[in-house]
Structures are given as structure tokens and as C-alpha cells.
Amino acid sequence: MSVFIDKTTKLVVQGITGRDGSFHTEQMREYGTNVVAGVTPGKGGQRFANAVPIYDTVAEAVSDTGANTAVIYVPARFAVDAIYEAADTGVHLVVCITEGVPVLDMTRALLFLAERGTRLIGPNCPGLISPGKAKVGIIPGQICREGRIGVVSRSGTLTYEIIHQLSSHGYGQSTCIGIGGDPLIGTNFIDCLEAFEADPETEAIVMIGEIGGTDEQQAAEYVATHVSKPVVGFIAGQTAPPGRRMGHAGAIISGSSGTAKEKIAAFERAGIEVMKRPADVVALLEKRS
Amino acid sequence: MSVFIDKTTKLVVQGITGRDGSFHTEQMREYGTNVVAGVTPGKGGQRFANAVPIYDTVAEAVSDTGANTAVIYVPARFAVDAIYEAADTGVHLVVCITEGVPVLDMTRALLFLAERGTRLIGPNCPGLISPGKAKVGIIPGQICREGRIGVVSRSGTLTYEIIHQLSSHGYGQSTCIGIGGDPLIGTNFIDCLEAFEADPETEAIVMIGEIGGTDEQQAAEYVATHVSKPVVGFIAGQTAPPGRRMGHAGAIISGSSGTAKEKIAAFERAGIEVMKRPADVVALLEKRS
Amino acid sequence: MNLHEYQARALLKAAGIPVPDGEVATTPDEAEAVAARLGSAVVVKAQVHAGGRGKAGGVKLAANATEARGHAQQILGMRIKGLVVERVLVVPAAKIASESYLGVIVDRASQRPVIMVSPAGGVDIEEVAAKTPEKLFRVAIDPRFGLLPHQAMALAFELYDDLGQVRQAATIMQQLYRVFLDAGGSLAEINPLITTPEGEVLALDAKIVVDDNELARRSSIAALRDVTAEDSSEVEARNAGLSYVNLDGNVGCCVNGAGLAMATMDLVKYYGGEPANFLDIGGSSSPEKVVAALRIITRDRNVKSILFNIFGGITRCDDVANGIVQATGQMKLDRPIVIRLTGTNEDLAIEILRKAGFEALTDMDEAVQQAVKLAQEAA
Amino acid sequence: MNLHEYQARALLKAAGIPVPDGEVATTPDEAEAVAARLGSAVVVKAQVHAGGRGKAGGVKLAANATEARGHAQQILGMRIKGLVVERVLVVPAAKIASESYLGVIVDRASQRPVIMVSPAGGVDIEEVAAKTPEKLFRVAIDPRFGLLPHQAMALAFELYDDLGQVRQAATIMQQLYRVFLDAGGSLAEINPLITTPEGEVLALDAKIVVDDNELARRSSIAALRDVTAEDSSEVEARNAGLSYVNLDGNVGCCVNGAGLAMATMDLVKYYGGEPANFLDIGGSSSPEKVVAALRIITRDRNVKSILFNIFGGITRCDDVANGIVQATGQMKLDRPIVIRLTGTNEDLAIEILRKAGFEALTDMDEAVQQAVKLAQEAA
């Protein structure tokens, strides 16, 4: 088993003919993901890589191919509508890689998704990978290994760093999920913790947070009350100054709220082992198991 | 028993100090309705008729008095917000007497109500009365009698005419509901038919429709498939010309759709006895029982 | 409230929708000048609130300005479905590659705004819906989220293959929905939406109907009302707070409540008469309203008898009685009147009427039968 | 993106919110002229993107135009939290009967816009929230339905007893929410919202923060960006498509990915160093971006060593290596550089770097330790 995606995933790629979309579609197909359709308005009827049928609309793609998951690589100005379009077709999972979606657009889109019970991962995220089963998004497949650690993170390359530490020390992953660096996202830490706790193939969880907001604090409370599996955590941004956006739209200390210090304290209160450095992940996992 | 309102109804009157609101609050109280609060912004702290406390907001009124039903007599330009305000407090029934609510406002408000599971009757309706128990709205109490006929209607005075026929021939009413003459309304014929069918005190149903829309056709289908009690019907507007609004915003034949002829035909197909004149109501009820 | 075509196209244009040039003219001279300015073949179109203008001869092609003048001369002053043409719109004769339909309505069944398109444009859309429903594509808009771009794109793909035209049409849909909302519309329609041989997408004709309940908060839309294009009695009724529709019969009806007013008309017909009008004096009727109602009804020379049918609830029967007495004091009532009153203050009303020499009935059927009989006797 | 007070008040004014008169001045002469025109006691206010202007001496009351000139002389050119004051706003000194707070933010917890009011205005709202939370009233707005009139009224009743003021404040809330939406705000704030002794409700100071992701579709808001009020290196970074924040340390950092960039800074600190900056070169990094990054980092004279930390995923390590080689060909690199690369095309990158005389590491900790040591040795 794995979380959110697996061998039954049938993927439609929104923006399949774009620069990023075509590159990552190749990567996903190479990894073994079942990419059943692509969408680019005006290119309906063509094929991607002589194989994957392209449609003008997601609705046509889903009705023709039975896609159950959508991934979005369209430019920022089309991204929120791509989310609406995917959700309107009834796919159960939408992964939005695109960065730069206005947060006010997300306040509305999240309500639209909630009404339909559609899960969104992202926006502004690297997507997710269930090693050996499927990858949806941009996490490099070669750094991952099949295994029993669930990884959930707000960032991209920092996650790769930690996955790399895990894989090179023999710790494979059940699923790695990049939930995204924006202030408003579709799937948060708690959603992933719940899924990992329920997943029999996940034995321990690595949770990678950063400054901004209070998602990590809420997640810590959730861990304390609902998670029986060992959890190891990391918080990036201990040296970040208040009031400045650190790359991610959501990585900003507002006033005195959202600091790394308070997040680390919340982790510790919840019994989560906190890494001082990404390289600590393996040692802490071994300590907890 | 009765439908939607009864002795447990605790009513808050929105616009209690206005011309219509104050007159009908007196009438409702005289009839025995439990009016627990009124709302007029800026008059919070005062009392209506030295008895009913007035509040600035419906939220305060409901939290203070436990009102479970709201009736709206505010001017048209405030009416849709009055609906939102009442629904936001969790009252289970909102009755909007006010005429003149823009239909585009209603497209949004109906979704707001649906999300909260709040029932709206109206707008642009005379409200409802459960003779001997409670009256919410403007139906004259003196023409009604306690009894076992459920009456549901899109109009006001035509309903009074038919209630008058019923009462003067010894047929009392379980509940009389004026659902309103607007194109978009909160509670339709089917909702009322369902409630009357489930109400053990209702033995037969009188349904009074008019030209415009297809609510009567759908109601007829519902009667054929879901209603075991006798139903007698009337359709006003057989002589109305197409394309002209007959008073009620919803009473208009659009193109060839919404005519009295097709509604009467639908009633007849569904086994509903159709009155040729309002005065036929008693004879047809007697025929059906 | 209906807008004229020229008013609707002005709203479309202001919203960014491509609309051909053109101007309104009220005289043949003006029409000629507009045509000369446009410098091409033109179409001269009657501006009246009536469908079927083309069949009635209200839409004419002119090869040049002189011809346009001639057509305007014919069309101005013409009657179409009883309405006098006061204005014509002069537009360039468009080169048309394809004709589609695009409209937004408030749909009673789904309780939402519905946007509709059809590649079968230029004809009555009801006909398309009835005869070739497979050519009509509809999307119900969730008003909380608006018309979503992908919904517009999907509809546009039903009209065109060319991506450029698809994008143009999708943009026009968004603009039309914006006009619809901003005008407080119950209908906004472009028919036909054309493509030119050059591939441009254009709105060739436009129709907007505004929800009367929106007018109080939209003064700029309310200002578009053209009372010259309406029945003068209906305008007077509206100004007096009455709801009135003129019909062809001979029994004038004055009723409180729209449902009862229709039922009264129907009962007139049932007893062999013909109602002369729909008239609802409304709930809280003052004597002044009754006076206005009587004035409007009696102005119709087809009316041979007058029937009052009042069920007093909020309406007080004595108010109506006083109004009748007042009105008949002010004007010579030259036709018979039958009064039925029941409900609130019925006794008081009957007394007032009796003192003034009127009789009053309490049964609706009896009153209607009497009024019908009186009208028949007078005819 | 932060707007200046004078820009924010212009948006408020355009939306109909009552705002006192006043104008911006860039010289003491202009300030004097504005004060003379206003003809009353005035307040001269520094226009910089920094809180605590008052405490820093950037807000001063002047009894007349001459005094206003003197204050402007002092304030213009002053540094507040490192930012040079280029403009002052001159406004009439208001007569204040009460001060309240009114703001709209995007709330991460409820995932909605939240409108907040407090009768404790004029002070930092975070302080109110922390110390007297019972004085802060919040309503989460459902963005599908907007700020409903009764919600605004209920909040306004928390501020005022007088119905006139309640209605004014409720209207201002609607207008502020409209400004917030139209500007693509993440925050829009009026602090203080005052009442005058005459009972008028006015916005005395305004703050608007715009979501950077909104700027692409809001050219008129984007045009309000004042690059003179920002750190020039940060402006250059933004123009080059980099995300850069200047800090006080001495280890210059160049990283791909925001999370890894923060983790790198933290690791510098962990090993006893101080990061000189946050810098994320982004995902699809071209050699040009690396060149721009190196130029920006080396301009900071506090930087004593430079650390590259690249985890190649989409970012190709060879691109970064090429960028380093290119940049060091264009400029004299006068400070030591430590390069860590791993992931996509790692081997290719190491070869490119070796050929150009650079060493490359693959372990993050090792690289950070080396960079810290080099910076310490140089200091």
C-alpha cells in the first residue's frame, strides 16, 4: 500500500505540451506512472510522445480514459482554473505543481474542492511519489527507494536532501509528499499524518516544516493525540528574520508568530524528535524505533 | 401535529418596528404565535408593545431568546441580507414576506441556505398558518379553521378565497402555506407535499398553482409517485397572454412554456382533481374522499 | 424591463464585446447620415420591444445611404405588434462566415444562471431547443464561483474548431455574463454571434431583459426605460403602484392580489365573458390606488362593465369602498360596476357603498356572472 | 509588496472611504506649500515601508506651514530601519473623538479573508490580540458570498453605539473589503479609524500589503511598486528571477529551493557561522541566473566566503557549474568559494568545475563547515 497514489493511479496531465509539463510527463512515464491522457486546449486529437492522447478539456480526457488523478503544470495565470476544471470532472486527487497562484483565488478554490470532496495537493509543490509504484509531480525518482518511511514536507529540494539521506542509509519510503510552500494549500500535514497512520506499509514518519503559519503546531498536537507511529521532524528557517518572505509565499514570520522556535517547541512537546541538521534524520529514526 | 410551525415555534421578527412588521406582529401575537424577539438595528434594548425585546442583530436575538424561526418584513433592499442574517444564526425556518428581492440575489442566497440546511419560505409570500397553533406571516387568521386539509399555494388572496371556501363549508386546515410568487423560492410544492404526506393530521391536500415555470408539472409527477393522500388542484392564469408578467414576478409564460393548459394537463395525468373555479374545491374534496 | 437592441449593444460594447459600428436614428435624414458615415451597405433595424421584426418588415438591407433613407422612412412610424417604431438602428451589413447563438438566462429549474450556446444561430432559440436539442449546449453557473474559464472554453469548443475563435468566444461569454450580472438581467442574449470571413467573432444582435426588482439599485439601467415604447396605461399603472396588463375583452377587472386577479379573469371567461385586463391593486391599498385603477380601466373604451373583486386581508375593504366612492365622485362613471368585497372590514365597506348608492356582493361567482351579463347586454 | 500610506489612502479614497485631505511632498518647499494650502495644523509623516515611524521621529505635528517645512527638512532623508525617507505625507491634524482599528487579512488558519475590528485603535493590533483579546472582534468572510451587510453591521456595533456611525463604519468595511479584493491584498488596514467630534467616521492611516502573485494580472497595482524604497540588491535579484533577502552575516549562500536555502542558513549558524543572505536560484536555473546570483552576493562586502548548495532535481548541476565558471570568467572572485552539488548531472558538473580549477563536494555538512571556516579565517 501507499498513500494517495499507487499502481491504480490513472493520471491526466494538464499542460502536457508545455515546457515543464512535457519534461515531467516523460519523467513520470519513465518512472512507470500510468499517464493516460494529457490536456492542452487546441491540441485535442494529437498524441504526446506518439502514445498519450491529448484532449482540449479535462472533462473529455476523463470521460475517455477514466483518469482518476490530475496533475497541473500550466502557467500561474491558468492554474486556479485548471484546479476547478479537474475538480469538476470528479477525479479524486489533483496535484498542482504550479507556483504563483494568488492566495485570494485559493480561498475560493479550496471551498470548491471541499464541496466536491476532491483532494488537492499544492499548489506550489513538488507533488508526491510512492517509490516503485507511481510518481505524480517532479520529485526525482532516482533518489527514492521503496520502503516504510512516510515523508511529508512543505519544501522541495530540502525534502530531496532528506530523502537522499534516508535512501543512502537504507531507509526506503512508502510515500513522499510535498504539500507545498504557499500560505493556503489543499492538503496539510495533518491530512498526511492521518493517511500515514492508516497506511500499514508506513512504519515511521518524517515531517519537514518551516517558518510561517501554525500548521506545524497543529500537526504536533495531532501527532500527540492521534499518531502511534514514530515521528521525526525538522523545521527550516531558524535564522530567518521576521517579516521577510523566505522564497516560499508561506514562509514568513508575521509579527511574533510562525517562528521556527515555537514550532520546534511544539514538536518537542508532542514527543516528536527534532533534527538539528537534515543529516540527523537517520540517527533519530533509529533512536525512535 | 402540523407542518413547519406549531406551538413550539419561537419567532423572531426582522423589521419589527416597520409599518408592516409592527402591524403583523400584533396580528401574529393576537393569534397566539409565540413572538419572542424583534430586530431593528439601532433599537436594541427597546421593547415592542412593552413586551417583546428588540435587538440590533438577529444573532443577539436568537442567542438571548432561543428563537427557532424568523420572519422578514424589512424593505426589499434589505431583504436578502435579512435572509443571510437569519440563516447564519441557525434558526431552522426563515419566512420572507418581503416582495421585490432580485432573482440574481436569490440564486446565491438559496445556495447559502442549502449549505446550512435552513428552510426558507418565500420570498414574496404570505407566510403560513397552522390554525389554532401559530401563524407566521400575513394570512388572516379569522378565515382559517383547525382541521385536516393541507393547503399550498403560490398566491396570497386567491389562497384566502379557497381557505374561505373550505372553512365556510366546515373543512378546517392543518397548515396553509403560501410559497410565494417569485421565480426562485426557498420551499416549493414538492417540499410541502412531502411534509403534508408525512403529517398524520393532514388528510387531503389542496395545491394552488399558476402560470410560469414548471414547478406544478414536477409537483404533479411527485404526487403520482409519492403522495397517497387525495390532492385537489387549481391553476390560475388560463386567460393570461404569453410573455406578460401577471403581477407576480414568476407568473409569466415564456415562449410556449409555463401555460395553465400544460399544468392542468400534468395535474390530470397525475390523478389530481382540477377545480374549474375556486368554488369547486369542496365538491372535489368530497369526490376524492 | 426590456432594453432596446441599441441599448443592449451599448452595454455589450462597454464590456469589451466586439460589436459592429452603427448608430441610432430617429429620422430618415439621420439614418441617411449614419449610413453615409459608415460608407458601406447597411442594415436599417426597427427598435421596438417585439420579436419577429424581420418578418414584419422592420429590418431592411440598403446598398447605400439613399436607400437607407428610404428604408428608414418606411420603418419609422410603422406598427409592429401594436408598437410604434420611434427609432431605427443603422449598422454596416456584416460579412458572415457562421452564425451562432449565445445567451444567459436565470433558469428556474436549476435555480441558477444558465449559459447556452448553439452553432444554430440566427433563429429563435426556443425553436432550436424544441426541434434540435442536440444543437443546444447549456452550463449551469454556480453563482458563488461565477462562470469558470474552463466552462466557457468547453462551450466555445462546441461552436468553433479554431483555437483563436474559441478563445474569442470564451472571452465574450465572460463579458456577457458580466453584463448580465451588472445589468441585473434575467436574460442577455447575442443572436447571432457571428464569425467574419477574416475569423473575427462579433455580436451582431443583442437582447437584454432586466429583472424589474433590480431597477431600484441600478439607476443607470433604470434610466434606459423607454416609456414611449410601452402601453401608456401600463406606464400610468406602474407609476401608481399598480400591476396592469391590457387585454382585448370587455369586462374590466380590479382585484387585490395577482393570483386572485388571474382567477377572476379565468372566471370571467368561464362564465362566457372576456376579461379586458389584468389589474392587481396590491396588498396595502389606499383609496388613491383605487381611484387610479378606475381611471385606467375606464379609459379602455372596450370595457363594458367593471368588476371589483376584493378579498380583504391586509387590504381593508373599507379603503377600497372609499376609493370607489371617491373616484366616482371625481369622474362620471358611464359603465356599470359590480363590486364584490369580503374579509377585513367588510361590513364597514358595504355600508359606505350603500350610502353612496352602490350595491355590494360577497360571493365571487355571483359577482363575476353579473359583470359578464352586464357587459354582454351593453355590447 | 507593501504600498506606501499615501498610495493606500488613494485606493481607499477611490473606493469612497472618507479620508482627510493631504498630499505627498518630496521637498521641504513642497511640504510647506501643502501645509499652507491645507491652512491648518498639519501632521508630516514619513513614507517608508517600516513600522514604528512615530517612535523613530518620522511623524511630527506642525502648527503652521513654516513648522511643516522644518519637520519635512528633518524627516526627508532620515533613515528608518535602514530605509531612507524619500517622501512625506502632509495631512491636516485631525480632531479625534475616538480611535478604532479595522483590518482585513487572509487568515491561514480559517483559509479565508478575516475582517477584524477593535475599539482599541491607534496601537499595534498584534499587541491588542495578545494582551486584550476581548477587544478584538473577528469575522471570517466566506469568499463565495463576500462580506455580508449584517456581518459588517454586527462588527460596527462593537465599535459604536450611534446608529449613524454604525452605518458609516459598516459601509467603510464593505469598501475596504472591495479595495482588499481589487488590490489583491494579503492585508488592508485602517488604523486608526477615527470619529470626529462632529460624528464623522474617517480613515486616518492606511496600510495595504499586496500578494506578489497578484501583480501579474494587476498592472495598475504593480505600477505602485517603489523600488527606491527597497534594498537595491533585492530589487536586482527579483528582476533576475531570484529570491534574495539580505542579512548581516558573512557566509554568502546560493541554494536551489527555499526550504533548502533556509536549512543551509540554519546549518551555517549550527556550525558557528552567520549567513549573509537567503538566496534561492529557483528550480529551472540557467547559467545566467547563477551569474546574477554571484554578482549580488559578492556586492555585499560583509561576505567573506561563498557557499553553493545545489540538490539537482529539475535543476541540473551542470547548469549551475557552467554558471559559476561563466561568472568567475566575467568578474574577479576575490573571496573563497565552496561548492556542493549532488543529484542530476552531478558527475558532469564536477568535471566542468575541476577543469575550471574548482573543487566540488557532495556532502552538505562538509561544505557548510568549510565555508564557515573560510569566513572565520578571513575575518
PDB file of C-alpha atoms in Angstrom, chain A residues 19 24 100-105 107-108 110-111 115 138 140 142-143 154-155 157-158 160-161 164 183-185 210-213 234-241 244-248 250-252 254-256 276-279, chain D residues 106-109 111-113 126 142-144 180-181 184-185 211-214 217 234 243-247 256-260 262-263 265-267 269-271 275 278 280 284 309 311-314 340 342 344 363-365:
ATOM      1  CA  ARG A  19       7.944  23.089 -21.306  1.00  0.00           C
ATOM      2  CA  HIS A  24       7.964  15.848 -16.354  1.00  0.00           C
ATOM      3  CA  GLY A 100       2.323  31.724  -8.172  1.00  0.00           C
ATOM      4  CA  VAL A 101      -1.403  31.131  -7.609  1.00  0.00           C
ATOM      5  CA  PRO A 102      -2.882  34.200  -5.871  1.00  0.00           C
ATOM      6  CA  VAL A 103      -3.900  33.350  -2.341  1.00  0.00           C
ATOM      7  CA  LEU A 104      -7.319  35.012  -2.727  1.00  0.00           C
ATOM      8  CA  ASP A 105      -8.019  32.640  -5.612  1.00  0.00           C
ATOM      9  CA  THR A 107      -9.636  30.924  -0.614  1.00  0.00           C
ATOM     10  CA  ARG A 108     -12.379  30.244  -3.156  1.00  0.00           C
ATOM     11  CA  LEU A 110     -10.455  25.361  -1.545  1.00  0.00           C
ATOM     12  CA  LEU A 111     -14.173  25.720  -0.840  1.00  0.00           C
ATOM     13  CA  GLU A 115     -17.802  20.761  -1.706  1.00  0.00           C
ATOM     14  CA  ILE A 138       8.578  16.449 -10.023  1.00  0.00           C
ATOM     15  CA  PRO A 140      13.346  12.930  -8.762  1.00  0.00           C
ATOM     16  CA  GLN A 142      16.298   8.137  -8.675  1.00  0.00           C
ATOM     17  CA  ILE A 143      16.838   9.434  -5.116  1.00  0.00           C
ATOM     18  CA  ARG A 154       6.456  21.954   2.814  1.00  0.00           C
ATOM     19  CA  SER A 155       9.540  22.244   0.638  1.00  0.00           C
ATOM     20  CA  THR A 157      14.880  20.295  -2.541  1.00  0.00           C
ATOM     21  CA  LEU A 158      15.144  20.138   1.258  1.00  0.00           C
ATOM     22  CA  TYR A 160      15.158  15.613  -1.635  1.00  0.00           C
ATOM     23  CA  GLU A 161      18.099  16.151   0.712  1.00  0.00           C
ATOM     24  CA  HIS A 164      18.660  11.209  -0.096  1.00  0.00           C
ATOM     25  CA  PRO A 183       0.059  30.007   2.736  1.00  0.00           C
ATOM     26  CA  LEU A 184      -3.110  28.190   1.653  1.00  0.00           C
ATOM     27  CA  ILE A 185      -2.757  24.620   0.457  1.00  0.00           C
ATOM     28  CA  GLU A 210       9.377  25.652   8.010  1.00  0.00           C
ATOM     29  CA  ILE A 211       8.628  29.112   9.342  1.00  0.00           C
ATOM     30  CA  GLY A 212       5.248  30.781   8.758  1.00  0.00           C
ATOM     31  CA  GLY A 213       1.756  29.935   9.908  1.00  0.00           C
ATOM     32  CA  PHE A 234      12.672  19.236  11.021  1.00  0.00           C
ATOM     33  CA  ILE A 235      11.948  22.964  10.878  1.00  0.00           C
ATOM     34  CA  ALA A 236      13.762  25.167   8.384  1.00  0.00           C
ATOM     35  CA  GLY A 237      14.251  28.886   8.989  1.00  0.00           C
ATOM     36  CA  GLN A 238      15.713  29.244  12.465  1.00  0.00           C
ATOM     37  CA  THR A 239      17.891  32.048  11.143  1.00  0.00           C
ATOM     38  CA  ALA A 240      15.155  33.754   9.117  1.00  0.00           C
ATOM     39  CA  PRO A 241      14.365  37.347  10.109  1.00  0.00           C
ATOM     40  CA  ARG A 244      10.534  38.792   5.345  1.00  0.00           C
ATOM     41  CA  ARG A 245       9.264  36.239   2.863  1.00  0.00           C
ATOM     42  CA  MET A 246      11.851  33.460   2.524  1.00  0.00           C
ATOM     43  CA  GLY A 247      11.210  32.334  -1.048  1.00  0.00           C
ATOM     44  CA  HIS A 248       8.006  30.410  -0.394  1.00  0.00           C
ATOM     45  CA  GLY A 250       4.044  30.996   3.043  1.00  0.00           C
ATOM     46  CA  ALA A 251       7.483  31.172   4.666  1.00  0.00           C
ATOM     47  CA  ILE A 252       7.178  34.396   6.592  1.00  0.00           C
ATOM     48  CA  SER A 254       4.238  37.538  10.886  1.00  0.00           C
ATOM     49  CA  GLY A 255       4.818  39.672  13.943  1.00  0.00           C
ATOM     50  CA  SER A 256       5.944  37.175  16.522  1.00  0.00           C
ATOM     51  CA  LYS A 276      19.195  19.800  14.320  1.00  0.00           C
ATOM     52  CA  ARG A 277      20.530  19.108  10.842  1.00  0.00           C
ATOM     53  CA  PRO A 278      18.992  17.229   7.872  1.00  0.00           C
ATOM     54  CA  ALA A 279      21.765  14.655   8.349  1.00  0.00           C
TER      55      ALA A 279
ATOM     56  CA  VAL D 106      -6.039  36.414   4.614  1.00  0.00           C
ATOM     57  CA  ASP D 107      -6.152  34.093   7.594  1.00  0.00           C
ATOM     58  CA  ARG D 108      -4.163  30.901   7.181  1.00  0.00           C
ATOM     59  CA  ALA D 109      -5.992  29.011   9.911  1.00  0.00           C
ATOM     60  CA  GLN D 111      -8.252  29.707   4.948  1.00  0.00           C
ATOM     61  CA  ARG D 112     -10.459  32.744   4.456  1.00  0.00           C
ATOM     62  CA  PRO D 113     -10.325  36.511   4.462  1.00  0.00           C
ATOM     63  CA  GLU D 126      -0.900  42.297  17.461  1.00  0.00           C
ATOM     64  CA  ASP D 142     -16.945  33.294   3.075  1.00  0.00           C
ATOM     65  CA  PRO D 143     -15.332  34.437  -0.177  1.00  0.00           C
ATOM     66  CA  ARG D 144     -18.138  32.844  -2.180  1.00  0.00           C
ATOM     67  CA  PHE D 180      -8.631  44.462  -0.474  1.00  0.00           C
ATOM     68  CA  LEU D 181     -10.034  42.255  -3.249  1.00  0.00           C
ATOM     69  CA  GLY D 184      -5.164  41.542  -4.499  1.00  0.00           C
ATOM     70  CA  GLY D 185      -4.324  42.231  -0.881  1.00  0.00           C
ATOM     71  CA  ASP D 211       0.143  39.398  -2.637  1.00  0.00           C
ATOM     72  CA  ASP D 212       3.065  39.326  -5.086  1.00  0.00           C
ATOM     73  CA  ASN D 213       1.275  36.608  -7.034  1.00  0.00           C
ATOM     74  CA  GLU D 214      -1.474  39.133  -7.881  1.00  0.00           C
ATOM     75  CA  ARG D 217      -2.762  40.479 -13.505  1.00  0.00           C
ATOM     76  CA  GLU D 234      16.786  42.619  -3.552  1.00  0.00           C
ATOM     77  CA  SER D 243      14.559  35.200  -4.355  1.00  0.00           C
ATOM     78  CA  TYR D 244      17.012  37.094  -2.140  1.00  0.00           C
ATOM     79  CA  VAL D 245      16.951  38.505   1.394  1.00  0.00           C
ATOM     80  CA  ASN D 246      19.945  40.427   2.701  1.00  0.00           C
ATOM     81  CA  LEU D 247      21.149  39.534   6.212  1.00  0.00           C
ATOM     82  CA  ASN D 256      18.272  25.962  -5.132  1.00  0.00           C
ATOM     83  CA  GLY D 257      14.938  25.806  -3.321  1.00  0.00           C
ATOM     84  CA  ALA D 258      13.604  27.933  -0.485  1.00  0.00           C
ATOM     85  CA  GLY D 259      13.460  25.205   2.145  1.00  0.00           C
ATOM     86  CA  LEU D 260      16.973  24.010   1.412  1.00  0.00           C
ATOM     87  CA  MET D 262      16.759  28.161   4.876  1.00  0.00           C
ATOM     88  CA  ALA D 263      18.163  24.840   6.055  1.00  0.00           C
ATOM     89  CA  MET D 265      21.453  29.171   6.564  1.00  0.00           C
ATOM     90  CA  ASP D 266      20.486  27.280   9.698  1.00  0.00           C
ATOM     91  CA  LEU D 267      23.352  24.855   9.187  1.00  0.00           C
ATOM     92  CA  LYS D 269      24.623  29.001  12.140  1.00  0.00           C
ATOM     93  CA  TYR D 270      24.774  25.469  13.577  1.00  0.00           C
ATOM     94  CA  TYR D 271      28.447  25.267  12.677  1.00  0.00           C
ATOM     95  CA  PRO D 275      24.593  33.541   6.937  1.00  0.00           C
ATOM     96  CA  PHE D 278      18.892  33.948   1.842  1.00  0.00           C
ATOM     97  CA  ASP D 280      17.049  30.756  -3.865  1.00  0.00           C
ATOM     98  CA  SER D 284      14.870  25.691 -13.656  1.00  0.00           C
ATOM     99  CA  ASN D 309      24.441  24.202  -2.091  1.00  0.00           C
ATOM    100  CA  PHE D 311      20.487  19.487  -4.885  1.00  0.00           C
ATOM    101  CA  GLY D 312      19.906  18.662  -8.514  1.00  0.00           C
ATOM    102  CA  GLY D 313      16.428  17.549  -9.322  1.00  0.00           C
ATOM    103  CA  ILE D 314      14.957  19.698 -12.031  1.00  0.00           C
ATOM    104  CA  ARG D 340      28.368  21.409  -3.005  1.00  0.00           C
ATOM    105  CA  THR D 342      24.543  16.474  -5.852  1.00  0.00           C
ATOM    106  CA  THR D 344      21.014  15.418 -11.677  1.00  0.00           C
ATOM    107  CA  ASP D 363      28.063  16.407   1.281  1.00  0.00           C
ATOM    108  CA  MET D 364      26.108  19.359   2.666  1.00  0.00           C
ATOM    109  CA  ASP D 365      27.546  19.331   6.174  1.00  0.00           C
TER     110      ASP D 365
END
